[in-house]
Tab-separated table of C-alpha atoms in Angstrom:
chain	number	residue	atom	x	y	z
G	49	UNK	CA	-5.796	-29.674	10.502
G	50	UNK	CA	-7.221	-27.006	13.313
G	51	UNK	CA	-4.735	-26.033	15.716
G	52	UNK	CA	-1.967	-27.228	13.730
G	53	UNK	CA	-0.057	-25.284	11.085
G	54	UNK	CA	-1.297	-26.002	7.497
G	55	UNK	CA	1.187	-26.818	4.632
G	56	UNK	CA	1.868	-24.054	1.851
G	57	UNK	CA	0.502	-25.115	-1.632
G	58	UNK	CA	3.443	-22.338	-2.555
G	59	UNK	CA	7.001	-22.562	-1.943
G	60	UNK	CA	7.755	-24.994	1.754
G	61	UNK	CA	5.878	-22.705	4.587
G	62	UNK	CA	3.798	-23.742	7.046
G	63	UNK	CA	0.793	-21.175	6.012
G	64	UNK	CA	-1.095	-21.271	2.849
G	65	UNK	CA	-0.343	-18.829	0.245
G	66	UNK	CA	-2.731	-18.467	-2.332
G	67	UNK	CA	-1.049	-16.265	-4.910
G	68	UNK	CA	-3.550	-14.198	-7.172
G	69	UNK	CA	-1.583	-11.882	-9.185
G	70	UNK	CA	0.282	-9.599	-6.570
G	71	UNK	CA	-2.295	-10.471	-4.029
G	72	UNK	CA	-1.664	-13.192	-1.141
G	73	UNK	CA	-4.106	-14.533	1.015
G	74	UNK	CA	-2.134	-16.071	4.229
G	75	UNK	CA	-4.327	-18.354	6.462
G	76	UNK	CA	-3.487	-19.780	9.910
G	77	UNK	CA	-5.248	-21.778	12.580
G	78	UNK	CA	-8.371	-19.685	13.640
G	79	UNK	CA	-7.494	-16.591	11.889
G	80	UNK	CA	-7.239	-15.167	8.537
G	81	UNK	CA	-4.967	-12.628	7.309
G	82	UNK	CA	-5.355	-10.755	3.894
G	83	UNK	CA	-3.026	-8.355	2.090
G	84	UNK	CA	-4.598	-6.661	-0.660
G	85	UNK	CA	-1.909	-4.979	-2.821
G	86	UNK	CA	-3.153	-2.144	-5.415
G	87	UNK	CA	-0.153	-0.951	-7.289
G	88	UNK	CA	2.696	-0.542	-4.512
G	89	UNK	CA	-0.034	0.279	-1.816
G	90	UNK	CA	-1.124	-2.432	0.547
G	91	UNK	CA	-4.172	-2.491	2.928
G	92	UNK	CA	-4.055	-4.784	5.696
G	93	UNK	CA	-6.696	-7.064	7.222
G	94	UNK	CA	-6.219	-8.731	10.571
G	95	UNK	CA	-8.757	-10.977	12.420
G	96	UNK	CA	-11.590	-9.157	10.988
G	97	UNK	CA	-10.392	-5.987	11.498
G	98	UNK	CA	-9.540	-3.397	8.582
G	99	UNK	CA	-6.737	-1.274	8.731
G	100	UNK	CA	-6.350	1.724	6.653
G	101	UNK	CA	-3.867	4.833	7.024
G	102	UNK	CA	-4.761	7.963	6.194
G	103	UNK	CA	-3.690	11.511	7.075
G	104	UNK	CA	-5.787	14.775	6.855
G	105	UNK	CA	-7.566	16.189	4.020
G	106	UNK	CA	-7.047	14.141	0.830
G	107	UNK	CA	-3.713	13.270	1.450
G	108	UNK	CA	-3.335	9.479	2.249
G	109	UNK	CA	-0.393	7.263	3.438
G	110	UNK	CA	0.069	3.465	3.118
G	111	UNK	CA	2.669	1.256	4.154
G	112	UNK	CA	4.001	-1.095	1.835
G	113	UNK	CA	7.374	-3.498	1.911
G	114	UNK	CA	8.734	-1.456	4.673
G	115	UNK	CA	8.411	1.805	3.009
G	116	UNK	CA	6.309	4.657	3.686
G	117	UNK	CA	4.309	5.713	0.608
G	118	UNK	CA	2.345	8.854	-0.046
G	119	UNK	CA	-0.450	8.029	-1.257
G	120	UNK	CA	-2.607	6.331	-3.917
G	121	UNK	CA	-5.123	7.864	-6.088
G	122	UNK	CA	-6.494	6.008	-9.528
G	123	UNK	CA	-3.841	3.316	-8.636
G	124	UNK	CA	-0.997	5.753	-8.843
G	125	UNK	CA	1.383	7.326	-6.120
G	126	UNK	CA	1.129	10.711	-5.452
G	127	UNK	CA	2.472	13.406	-3.223
G	128	UNK	CA	0.795	16.530	-2.152
G	129	UNK	CA	2.990	19.642	-1.001
G	130	UNK	CA	1.184	22.749	-0.179
G	131	UNK	CA	2.261	26.160	-0.941
G	132	UNK	CA	-0.654	28.536	-0.403
G	133	UNK	CA	-2.676	25.728	-2.382
G	134	UNK	CA	-2.142	21.935	-2.845
G	135	UNK	CA	0.135	20.801	-5.682
G	136	UNK	CA	-0.497	17.281	-7.277
G	137	UNK	CA	2.565	15.656	-8.948
G	138	UNK	CA	1.578	12.464	-10.895
G	139	UNK	CA	3.988	9.757	-11.445
G	140	UNK	CA	3.747	6.394	-13.243
G	141	UNK	CA	5.157	3.556	-10.557
G	142	UNK	CA	7.392	6.356	-8.781
G	143	UNK	CA	6.443	8.873	-6.299
G	144	UNK	CA	7.598	12.254	-7.064
G	145	UNK	CA	8.123	15.509	-5.181
G	146	UNK	CA	7.203	18.721	-6.189
G	147	UNK	CA	9.060	21.608	-5.915
G	148	UNK	CA	8.377	25.320	-6.387
G	149	UNK	CA	10.710	27.694	-7.958
G	150	UNK	CA	8.959	31.186	-8.231
G	151	UNK	CA	5.665	30.311	-9.981
G	152	UNK	CA	6.439	27.594	-11.844
G	153	UNK	CA	6.163	24.039	-10.353
G	154	UNK	CA	8.276	21.502	-11.407
G	155	UNK	CA	7.953	17.574	-10.637
G	156	UNK	CA	11.450	15.658	-10.308
G	157	UNK	CA	11.957	12.211	-9.082
């Protein structure tokens, strides 16, 4: 009912939690908040306003589960460091740091 907390279809909460995979939609009276989860990155929508976290250039930062993660590209988290040029480290499910040793660049966890 309008103006009151709605009962959850999930586990005993006062909001409706629609769980589709990793995506959860939260509904409260008069407002709809959606959390879209793509991998570990999340984009937050609140009261019709889209909030995206982007940093300069190609680097983007997204907050997820209370941690700062740098950022997603093609569904994977990547960290960019520039040493004259932008270096990219790919990881499957984890963020990796690029370290330079002379000319060679290695990616470590």
